[in-house]
Short mmCIF file of C-alpha atoms and ligand atoms in Angstrom, two decimals:
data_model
loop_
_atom_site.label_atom_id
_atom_site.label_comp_id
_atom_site.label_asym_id
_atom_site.label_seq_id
_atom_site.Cartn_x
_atom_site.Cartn_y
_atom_site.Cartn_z
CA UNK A 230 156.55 -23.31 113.29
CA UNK A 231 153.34 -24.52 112.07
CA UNK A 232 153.27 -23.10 108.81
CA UNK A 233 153.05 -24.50 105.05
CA UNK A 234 156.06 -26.50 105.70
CA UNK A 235 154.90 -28.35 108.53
CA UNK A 236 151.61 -29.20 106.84
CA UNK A 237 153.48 -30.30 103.48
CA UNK A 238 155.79 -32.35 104.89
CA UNK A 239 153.11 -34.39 106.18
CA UNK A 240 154.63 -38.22 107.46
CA UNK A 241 154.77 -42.02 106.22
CA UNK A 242 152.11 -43.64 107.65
CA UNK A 243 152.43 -47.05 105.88
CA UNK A 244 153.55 -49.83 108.10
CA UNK A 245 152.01 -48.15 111.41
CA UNK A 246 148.79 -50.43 111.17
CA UNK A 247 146.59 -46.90 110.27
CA UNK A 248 143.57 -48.12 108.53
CA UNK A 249 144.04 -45.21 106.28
CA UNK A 250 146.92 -46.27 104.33
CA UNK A 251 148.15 -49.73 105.52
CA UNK A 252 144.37 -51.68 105.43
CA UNK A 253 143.39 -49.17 102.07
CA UNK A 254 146.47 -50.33 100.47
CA UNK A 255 146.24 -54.15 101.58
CA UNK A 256 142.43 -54.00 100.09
CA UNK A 257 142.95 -52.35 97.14
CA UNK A 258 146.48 -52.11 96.14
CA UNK A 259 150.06 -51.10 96.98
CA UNK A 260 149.82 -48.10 95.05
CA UNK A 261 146.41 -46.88 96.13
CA UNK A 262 146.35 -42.89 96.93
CA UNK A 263 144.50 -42.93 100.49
CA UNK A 264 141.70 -40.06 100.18
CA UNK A 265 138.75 -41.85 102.57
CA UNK A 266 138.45 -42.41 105.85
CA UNK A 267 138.55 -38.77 108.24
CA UNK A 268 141.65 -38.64 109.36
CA UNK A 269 144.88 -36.41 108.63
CA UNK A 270 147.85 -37.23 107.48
CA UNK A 271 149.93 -34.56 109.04
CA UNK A 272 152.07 -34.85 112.76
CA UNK A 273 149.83 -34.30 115.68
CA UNK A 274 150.94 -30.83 117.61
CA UNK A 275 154.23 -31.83 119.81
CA UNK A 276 153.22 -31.06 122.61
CA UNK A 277 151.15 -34.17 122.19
CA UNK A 278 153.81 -36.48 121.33
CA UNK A 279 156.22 -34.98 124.35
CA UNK A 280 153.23 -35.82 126.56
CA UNK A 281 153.12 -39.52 125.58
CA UNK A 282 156.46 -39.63 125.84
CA UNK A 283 156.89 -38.30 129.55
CA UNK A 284 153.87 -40.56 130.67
CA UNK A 285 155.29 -43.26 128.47
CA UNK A 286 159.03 -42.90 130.85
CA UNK A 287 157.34 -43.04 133.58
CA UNK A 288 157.49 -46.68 133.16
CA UNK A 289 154.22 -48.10 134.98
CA UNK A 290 150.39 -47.99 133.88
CA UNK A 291 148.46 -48.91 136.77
CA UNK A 292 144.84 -47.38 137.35
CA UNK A 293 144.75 -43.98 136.93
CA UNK A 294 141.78 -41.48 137.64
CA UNK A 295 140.36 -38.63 135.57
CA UNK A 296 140.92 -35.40 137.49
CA UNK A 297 140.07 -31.62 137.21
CA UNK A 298 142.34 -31.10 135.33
CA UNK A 299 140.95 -33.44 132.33
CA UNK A 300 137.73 -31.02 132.78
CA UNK A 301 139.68 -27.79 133.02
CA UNK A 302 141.44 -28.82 129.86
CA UNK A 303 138.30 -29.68 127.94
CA UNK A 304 136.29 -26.40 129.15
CA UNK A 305 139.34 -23.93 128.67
CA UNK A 306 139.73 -24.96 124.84
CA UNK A 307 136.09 -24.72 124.01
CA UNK A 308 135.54 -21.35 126.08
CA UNK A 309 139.08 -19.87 124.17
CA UNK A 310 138.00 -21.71 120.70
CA UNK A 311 134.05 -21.63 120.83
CA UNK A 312 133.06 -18.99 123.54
CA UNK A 313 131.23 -21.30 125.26
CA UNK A 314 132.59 -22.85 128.85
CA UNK A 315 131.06 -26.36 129.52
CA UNK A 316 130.50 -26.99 133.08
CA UNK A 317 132.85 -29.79 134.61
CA UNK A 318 129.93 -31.32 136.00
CA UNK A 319 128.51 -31.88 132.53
CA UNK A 320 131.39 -34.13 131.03
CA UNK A 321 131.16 -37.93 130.78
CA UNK A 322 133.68 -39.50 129.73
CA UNK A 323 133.10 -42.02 126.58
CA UNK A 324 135.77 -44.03 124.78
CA UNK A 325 134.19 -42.60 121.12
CA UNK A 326 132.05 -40.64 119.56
CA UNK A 327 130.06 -42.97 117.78
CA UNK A 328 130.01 -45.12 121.60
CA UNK A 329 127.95 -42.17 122.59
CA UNK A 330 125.95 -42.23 120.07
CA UNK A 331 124.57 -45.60 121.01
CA UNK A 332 124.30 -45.33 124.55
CA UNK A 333 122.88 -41.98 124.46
CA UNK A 334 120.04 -43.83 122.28
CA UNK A 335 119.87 -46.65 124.91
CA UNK A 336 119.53 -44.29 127.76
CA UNK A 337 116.88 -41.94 126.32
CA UNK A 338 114.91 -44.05 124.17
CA UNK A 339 112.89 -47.51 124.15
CA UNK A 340 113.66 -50.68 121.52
CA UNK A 341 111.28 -49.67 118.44
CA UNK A 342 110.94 -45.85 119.57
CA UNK A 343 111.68 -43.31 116.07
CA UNK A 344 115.42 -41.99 115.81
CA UNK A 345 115.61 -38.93 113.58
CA UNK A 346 118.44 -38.46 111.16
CA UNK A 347 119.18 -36.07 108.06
CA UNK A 348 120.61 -37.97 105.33
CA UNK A 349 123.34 -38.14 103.69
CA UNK A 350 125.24 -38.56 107.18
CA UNK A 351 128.13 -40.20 108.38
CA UNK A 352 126.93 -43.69 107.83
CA UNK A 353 127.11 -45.04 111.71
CA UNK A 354 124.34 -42.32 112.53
CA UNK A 355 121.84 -44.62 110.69
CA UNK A 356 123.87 -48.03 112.09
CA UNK A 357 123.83 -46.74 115.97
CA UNK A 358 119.79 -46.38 115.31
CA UNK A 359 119.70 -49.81 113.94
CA UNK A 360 122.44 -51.83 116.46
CA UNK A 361 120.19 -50.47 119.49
CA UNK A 362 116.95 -51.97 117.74
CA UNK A 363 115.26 -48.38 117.36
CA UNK A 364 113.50 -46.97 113.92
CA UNK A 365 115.01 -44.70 111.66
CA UNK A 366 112.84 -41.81 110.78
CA UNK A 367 115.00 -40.09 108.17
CA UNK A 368 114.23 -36.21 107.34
CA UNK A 369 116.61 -35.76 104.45
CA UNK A 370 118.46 -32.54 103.97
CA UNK A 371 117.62 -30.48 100.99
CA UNK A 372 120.19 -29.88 98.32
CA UNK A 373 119.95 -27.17 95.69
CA UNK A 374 121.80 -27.45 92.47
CA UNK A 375 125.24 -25.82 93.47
CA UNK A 376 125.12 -28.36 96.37
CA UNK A 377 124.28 -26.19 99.16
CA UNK A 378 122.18 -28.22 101.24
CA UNK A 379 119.60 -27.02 104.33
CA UNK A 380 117.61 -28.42 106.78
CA UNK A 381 114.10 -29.94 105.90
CA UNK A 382 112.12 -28.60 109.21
CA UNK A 383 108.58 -29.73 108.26
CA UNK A 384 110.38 -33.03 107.60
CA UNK A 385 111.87 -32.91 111.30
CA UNK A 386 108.30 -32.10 112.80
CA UNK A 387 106.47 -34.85 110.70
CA UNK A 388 108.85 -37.69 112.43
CA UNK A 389 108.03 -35.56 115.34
CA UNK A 390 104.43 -36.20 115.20
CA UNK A 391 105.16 -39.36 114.09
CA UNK A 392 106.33 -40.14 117.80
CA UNK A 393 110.20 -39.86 117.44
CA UNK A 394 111.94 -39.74 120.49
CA UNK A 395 115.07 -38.47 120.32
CA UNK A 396 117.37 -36.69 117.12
CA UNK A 397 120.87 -37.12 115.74
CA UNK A 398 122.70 -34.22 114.67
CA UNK A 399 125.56 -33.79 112.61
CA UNK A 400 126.90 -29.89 113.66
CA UNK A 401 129.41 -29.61 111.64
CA UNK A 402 128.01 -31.94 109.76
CA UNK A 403 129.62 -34.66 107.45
CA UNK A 404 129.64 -35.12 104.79
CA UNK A 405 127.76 -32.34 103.09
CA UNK A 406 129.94 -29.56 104.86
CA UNK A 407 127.75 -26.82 105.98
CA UNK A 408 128.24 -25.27 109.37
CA UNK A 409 124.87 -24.62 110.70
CA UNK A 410 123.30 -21.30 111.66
CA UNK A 411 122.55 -19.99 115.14
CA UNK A 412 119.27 -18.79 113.19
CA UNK A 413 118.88 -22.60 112.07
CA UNK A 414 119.65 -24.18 115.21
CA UNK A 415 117.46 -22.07 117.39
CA UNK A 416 114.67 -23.15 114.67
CA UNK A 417 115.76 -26.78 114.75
CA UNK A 418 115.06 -26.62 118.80
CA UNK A 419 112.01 -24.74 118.47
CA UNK A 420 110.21 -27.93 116.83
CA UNK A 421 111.77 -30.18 119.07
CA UNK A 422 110.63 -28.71 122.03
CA UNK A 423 107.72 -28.83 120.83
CA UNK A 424 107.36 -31.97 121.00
CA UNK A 425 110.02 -33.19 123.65
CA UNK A 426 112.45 -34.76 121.28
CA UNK A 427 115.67 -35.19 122.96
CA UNK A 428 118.64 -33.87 120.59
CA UNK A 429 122.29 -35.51 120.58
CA UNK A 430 124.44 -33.29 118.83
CA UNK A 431 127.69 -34.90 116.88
CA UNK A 432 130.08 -32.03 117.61
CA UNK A 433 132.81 -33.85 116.67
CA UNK A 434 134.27 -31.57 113.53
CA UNK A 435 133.39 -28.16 115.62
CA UNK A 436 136.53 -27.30 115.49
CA UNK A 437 137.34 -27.28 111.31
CA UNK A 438 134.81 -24.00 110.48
CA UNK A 439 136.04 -21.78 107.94
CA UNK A 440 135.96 -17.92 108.14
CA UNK A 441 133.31 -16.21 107.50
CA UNK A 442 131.28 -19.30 109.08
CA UNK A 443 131.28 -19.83 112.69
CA UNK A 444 130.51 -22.57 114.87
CA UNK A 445 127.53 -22.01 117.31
CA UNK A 446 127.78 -25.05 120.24
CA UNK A 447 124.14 -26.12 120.87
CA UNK A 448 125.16 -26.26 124.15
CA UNK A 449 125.23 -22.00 123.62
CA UNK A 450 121.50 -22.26 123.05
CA UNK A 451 119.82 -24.48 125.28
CA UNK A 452 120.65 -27.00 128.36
CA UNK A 453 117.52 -28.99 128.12
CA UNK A 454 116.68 -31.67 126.24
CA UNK A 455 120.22 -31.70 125.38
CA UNK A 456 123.40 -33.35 124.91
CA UNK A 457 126.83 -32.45 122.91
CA UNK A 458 129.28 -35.19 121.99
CA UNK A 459 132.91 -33.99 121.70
CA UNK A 460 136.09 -34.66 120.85
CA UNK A 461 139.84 -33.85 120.42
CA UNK A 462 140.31 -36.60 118.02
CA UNK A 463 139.43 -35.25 115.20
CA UNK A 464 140.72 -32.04 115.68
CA UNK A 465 144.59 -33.22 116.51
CA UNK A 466 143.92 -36.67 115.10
CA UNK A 467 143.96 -39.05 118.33
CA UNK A 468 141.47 -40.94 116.92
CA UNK A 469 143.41 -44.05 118.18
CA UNK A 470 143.91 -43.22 121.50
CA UNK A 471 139.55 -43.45 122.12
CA UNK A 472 138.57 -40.44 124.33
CA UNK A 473 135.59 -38.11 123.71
CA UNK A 474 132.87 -37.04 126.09
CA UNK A 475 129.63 -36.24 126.61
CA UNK A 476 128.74 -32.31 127.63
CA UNK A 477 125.40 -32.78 129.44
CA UNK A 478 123.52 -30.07 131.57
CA UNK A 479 121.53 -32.02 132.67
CA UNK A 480 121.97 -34.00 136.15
CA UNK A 481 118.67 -36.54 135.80
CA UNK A 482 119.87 -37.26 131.93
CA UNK A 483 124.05 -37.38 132.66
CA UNK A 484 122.24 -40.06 135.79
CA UNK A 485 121.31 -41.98 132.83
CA UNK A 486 124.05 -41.86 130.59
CA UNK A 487 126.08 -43.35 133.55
CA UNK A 488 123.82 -46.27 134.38
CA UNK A 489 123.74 -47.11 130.56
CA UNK A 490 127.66 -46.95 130.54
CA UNK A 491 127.72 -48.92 133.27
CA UNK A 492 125.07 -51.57 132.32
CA UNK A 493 126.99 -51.71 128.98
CA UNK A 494 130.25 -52.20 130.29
CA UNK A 495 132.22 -48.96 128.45
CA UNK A 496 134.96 -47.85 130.81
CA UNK A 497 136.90 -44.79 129.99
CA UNK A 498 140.05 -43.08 131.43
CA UNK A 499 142.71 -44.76 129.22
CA UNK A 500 146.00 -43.67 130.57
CA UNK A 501 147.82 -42.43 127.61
CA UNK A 502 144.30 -40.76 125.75
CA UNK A 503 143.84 -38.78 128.78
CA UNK A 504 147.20 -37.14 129.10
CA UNK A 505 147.40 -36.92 124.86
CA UNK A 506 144.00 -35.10 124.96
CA UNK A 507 145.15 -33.09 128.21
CA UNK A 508 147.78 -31.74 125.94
CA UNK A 509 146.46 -31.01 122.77
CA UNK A 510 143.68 -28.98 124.39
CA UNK A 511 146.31 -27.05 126.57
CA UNK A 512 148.81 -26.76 124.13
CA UNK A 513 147.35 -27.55 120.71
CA UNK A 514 146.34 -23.54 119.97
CA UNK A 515 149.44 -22.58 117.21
CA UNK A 516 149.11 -26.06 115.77
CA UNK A 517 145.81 -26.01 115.46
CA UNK A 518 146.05 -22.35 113.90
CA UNK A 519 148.30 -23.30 111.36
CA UNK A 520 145.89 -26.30 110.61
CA UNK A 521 143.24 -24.62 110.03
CA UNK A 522 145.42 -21.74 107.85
CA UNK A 523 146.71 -24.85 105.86
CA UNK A 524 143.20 -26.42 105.00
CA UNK A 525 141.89 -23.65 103.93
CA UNK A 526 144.31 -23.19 101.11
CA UNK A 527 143.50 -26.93 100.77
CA UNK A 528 139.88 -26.10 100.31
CA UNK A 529 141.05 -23.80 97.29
CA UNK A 530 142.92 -25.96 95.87
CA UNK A 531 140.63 -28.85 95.70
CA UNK A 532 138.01 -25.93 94.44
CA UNK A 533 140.31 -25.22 92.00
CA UNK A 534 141.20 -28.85 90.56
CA UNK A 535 137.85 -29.83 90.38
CA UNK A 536 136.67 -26.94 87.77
CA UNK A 537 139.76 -28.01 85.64
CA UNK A 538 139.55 -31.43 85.71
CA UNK A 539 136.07 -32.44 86.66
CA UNK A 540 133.58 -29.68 84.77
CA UNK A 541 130.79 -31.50 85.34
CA UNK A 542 131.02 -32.66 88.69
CA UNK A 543 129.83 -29.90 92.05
CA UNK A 544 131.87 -29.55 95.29
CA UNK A 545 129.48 -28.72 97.84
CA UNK A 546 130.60 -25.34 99.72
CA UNK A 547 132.60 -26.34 102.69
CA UNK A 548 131.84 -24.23 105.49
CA UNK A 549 133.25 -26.59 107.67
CA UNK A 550 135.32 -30.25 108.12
CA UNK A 551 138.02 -31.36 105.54
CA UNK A 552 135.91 -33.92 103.66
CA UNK A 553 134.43 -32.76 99.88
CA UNK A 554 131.11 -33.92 98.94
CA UNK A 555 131.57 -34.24 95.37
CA UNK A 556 128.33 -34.86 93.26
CA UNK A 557 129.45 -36.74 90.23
CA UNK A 558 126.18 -38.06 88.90
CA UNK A 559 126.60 -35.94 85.55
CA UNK A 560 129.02 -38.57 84.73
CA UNK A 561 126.78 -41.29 84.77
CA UNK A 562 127.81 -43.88 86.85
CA UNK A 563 126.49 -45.12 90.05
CA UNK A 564 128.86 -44.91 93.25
CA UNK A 565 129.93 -48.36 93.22
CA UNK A 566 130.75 -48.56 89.71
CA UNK A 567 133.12 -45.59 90.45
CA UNK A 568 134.72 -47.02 93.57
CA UNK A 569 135.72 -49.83 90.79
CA UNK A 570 136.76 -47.53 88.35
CA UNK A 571 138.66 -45.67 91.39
CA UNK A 572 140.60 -48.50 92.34
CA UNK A 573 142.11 -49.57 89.07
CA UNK A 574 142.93 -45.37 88.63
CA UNK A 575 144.40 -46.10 92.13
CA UNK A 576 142.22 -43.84 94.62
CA UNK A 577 140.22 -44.26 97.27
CA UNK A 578 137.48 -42.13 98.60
CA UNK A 579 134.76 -43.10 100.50
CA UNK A 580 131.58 -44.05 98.79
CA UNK A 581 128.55 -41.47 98.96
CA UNK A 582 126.35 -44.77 99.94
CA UNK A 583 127.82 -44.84 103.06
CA UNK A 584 125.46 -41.53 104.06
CA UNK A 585 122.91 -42.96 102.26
CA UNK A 586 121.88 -45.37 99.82
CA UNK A 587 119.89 -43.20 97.70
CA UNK A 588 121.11 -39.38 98.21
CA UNK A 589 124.73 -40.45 98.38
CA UNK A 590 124.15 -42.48 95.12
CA UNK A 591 126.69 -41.33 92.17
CA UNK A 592 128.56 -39.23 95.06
CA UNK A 593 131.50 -39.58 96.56
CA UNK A 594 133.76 -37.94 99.78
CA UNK A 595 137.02 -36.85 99.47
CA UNK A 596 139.42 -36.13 102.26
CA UNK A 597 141.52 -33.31 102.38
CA UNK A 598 143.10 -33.45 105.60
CA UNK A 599 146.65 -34.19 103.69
CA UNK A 600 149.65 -32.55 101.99
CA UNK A 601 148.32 -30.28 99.41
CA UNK A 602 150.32 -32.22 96.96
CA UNK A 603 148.10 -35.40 96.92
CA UNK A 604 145.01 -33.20 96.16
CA UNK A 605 145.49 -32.51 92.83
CA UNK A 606 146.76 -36.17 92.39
CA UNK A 607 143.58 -37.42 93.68
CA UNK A 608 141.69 -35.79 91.42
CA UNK A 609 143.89 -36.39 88.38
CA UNK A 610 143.19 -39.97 89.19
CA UNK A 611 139.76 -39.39 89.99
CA UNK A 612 139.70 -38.03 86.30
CA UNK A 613 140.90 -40.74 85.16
CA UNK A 614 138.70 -43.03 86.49
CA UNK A 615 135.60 -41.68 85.31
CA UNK A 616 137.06 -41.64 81.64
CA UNK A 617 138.48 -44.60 81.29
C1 PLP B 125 130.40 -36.86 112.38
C2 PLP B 125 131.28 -37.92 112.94
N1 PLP B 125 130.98 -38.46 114.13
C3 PLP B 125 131.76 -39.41 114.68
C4 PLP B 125 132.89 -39.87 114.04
C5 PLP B 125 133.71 -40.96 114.66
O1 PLP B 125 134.04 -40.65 115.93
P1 PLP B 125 134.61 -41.77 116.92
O2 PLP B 125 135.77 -42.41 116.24
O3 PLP B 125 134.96 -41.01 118.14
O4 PLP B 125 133.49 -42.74 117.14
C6 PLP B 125 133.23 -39.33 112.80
C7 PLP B 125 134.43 -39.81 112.11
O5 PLP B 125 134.65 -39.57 110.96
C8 PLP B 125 132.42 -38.33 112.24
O6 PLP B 125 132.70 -37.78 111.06
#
């Protein structure tokens, strides 16, 4: 059921107040091929939808509790998906990722204490550092020339000895694809434990890692020091519905996410997120097979349009997520000259600046989570663009 056809037929999302399509094309124009922000244009699995639906009938709303069964749901996908069970004790609820983000900086760390980061990232890494009035200490990633990029350790330990309290990870990590190690991971902890530096781990895209490449959940390697943030929103794209959660071992630190949640005034347990998420972790499997089936033919495709069109431009290898990290700067133009140039071709992708001023300069991130159809359309426009 959830084969090519499913994925191709993909849905109208225009008029359904999606920030994708309907604020993309009311910004930049009525034509504009959507190829930014991360989500999918595709039909979330059924089972999803039927849930709504029945909870929807019901016909009233009125407080409603998280139960075991929210738990069991969460820890039965990631021990059948990841090999890894999290304990129900160590989920706390959050309305988003990015929510976590920011109290899990609040909880663990003073006003002016040292926030590592590993830029590019997802631009609200460096934004959750700055909103809770902390420092960023950025250890950039290292790229080579075919855009495979790795971890700069000595980098890590010199913000470590610079007194940073506490790291952001992106694992998978947008938007430069790569799926880290076991073998990297384990050497990421070792400095960090070294010098007590509390990790946060964005787990977020865990669940889009492309064979040979396997996910390893941090949570698989140690419990102290500690936290995963996870989601099903990404993976069956209920990114609207707000519900993701914290997976935290330990008791005295999960103490202090709750107080900050609770001092901040971030309530979870939104009646319709809980049973959508409920389903799609129960029920989501075959969809979420044929997803993953269907983006990696995407993947190949976009591989393949960008040596025929674009020659001089490099597609970072994507272990993991749907998002391309497409180094363009043999073309000469800086990344907001080509989000002009984009427009009037009528594309969008999202600027590499948003990971980072300088390193995402003359980049830019395309989204693949779509038909296969619009991929080489993007590109042909993309072409475009940078020629006219
Ligand atoms: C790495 C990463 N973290 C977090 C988010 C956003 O998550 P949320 O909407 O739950 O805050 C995204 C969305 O693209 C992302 O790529």
């Amino acid at each position: 059921m959830f084969d090519s056809a499913f994925f191709d037929a993909g849905l109208d999302r225009e008029g359904s107040d999606c920030i994708k399509w309907d604020t993309c094309r009311r910004e930049h124009g009525k034509d504009v091929l959507p190829m930014w922000v991360a989500d999918m244009d595709f039909k979330s699995p059924p089972a999803v939808t039927e849930a709504l639906r029945r909870r929807a009938e019901h016909a009233t709303y009125g407080y409603t509790e998280v139960t075991a069964k929210d738990n069991e749901a969460l820890a039965g996908f990631w021990e059948r998906r990841h090999g890894m069970r999290p304990d129900a004790e160590w989920m706390v609820m959050i309305p988003c990722v990015v929510t976590g983000m920011k109290i899990a900086i609040t909880a663990f760390t003073q006003p002016g204490d040292g926030v590592i980061l590993q830029s590019p990232v997802y631009g609200p890494f460096g934004e959750a550092i700055d909103v809770t009035g902390r420092k960023r200490m950025d250890a950039p990633l290292v790229r080579d020339d075919k855009g495979h990029y790795q971890m700069d350790l000595a980098a890590v330990e010199e913000a470590c000895k610079k007194g940073a309290k506490l790291m952001l990870l992106c694992s998978p990590h947008n938007p430069v694809g790569r799926c880290w190690t076991k073998e990297e991971l384990e050497a990421l902890l070792a400095v960090l434990e070294r010098y007590h530096v509390f990790l946060v781990s964005d787990e977020i895209h865990a669940d889009f890692v492309y064979a040979p490449h396997t996910f390893t959940p941090i949570l698989s390697l140690t419990h102290k020091n500690v936290l995963s943030l996870c989601a099903a929103s990404k993976t069956f794209n209920l990114a609207g519905l707000q519900q993701s959660s914290f997976l935290c071992p330990d008791e005295g630190a999960r103490e202090k996410l709750r107080k900050t949640l609770d001092a901040n005034g971030v309530i979870s347990g939104n009646i319709f997120a809980l049973a959508a998420t409920r389903a799609a972790y129960n029920e989501g499997d075959a969809w979420l097979d044929g997803l993953l089936t269907y983006l990696v033919g995407n993947v190949r495709e976009l591989e393949r349009v960008v040596a025929e069109n674009l020659p001089r431009a490099v597609l970072s290898p994507m272990e993991a997520t749907y998002l391309g990290w497409l180094d363009l700067r043999a073309y000469g133009f800086t990344t907001q000259e080509m989000m002009v140039r984009c427009e009037k071709a009528g594309v969008a992708f999202t600027g590499g600046t948003f990971f980072s001023e300088t390193l995402g300069d003359g980049f830019l991130r395309i989204n693949i989570g779509c038909p296969r159809r619009y991929i080489a359309e993007g590109v042909k426009r993309l072409k475009e663009a940078l020629e006219a």
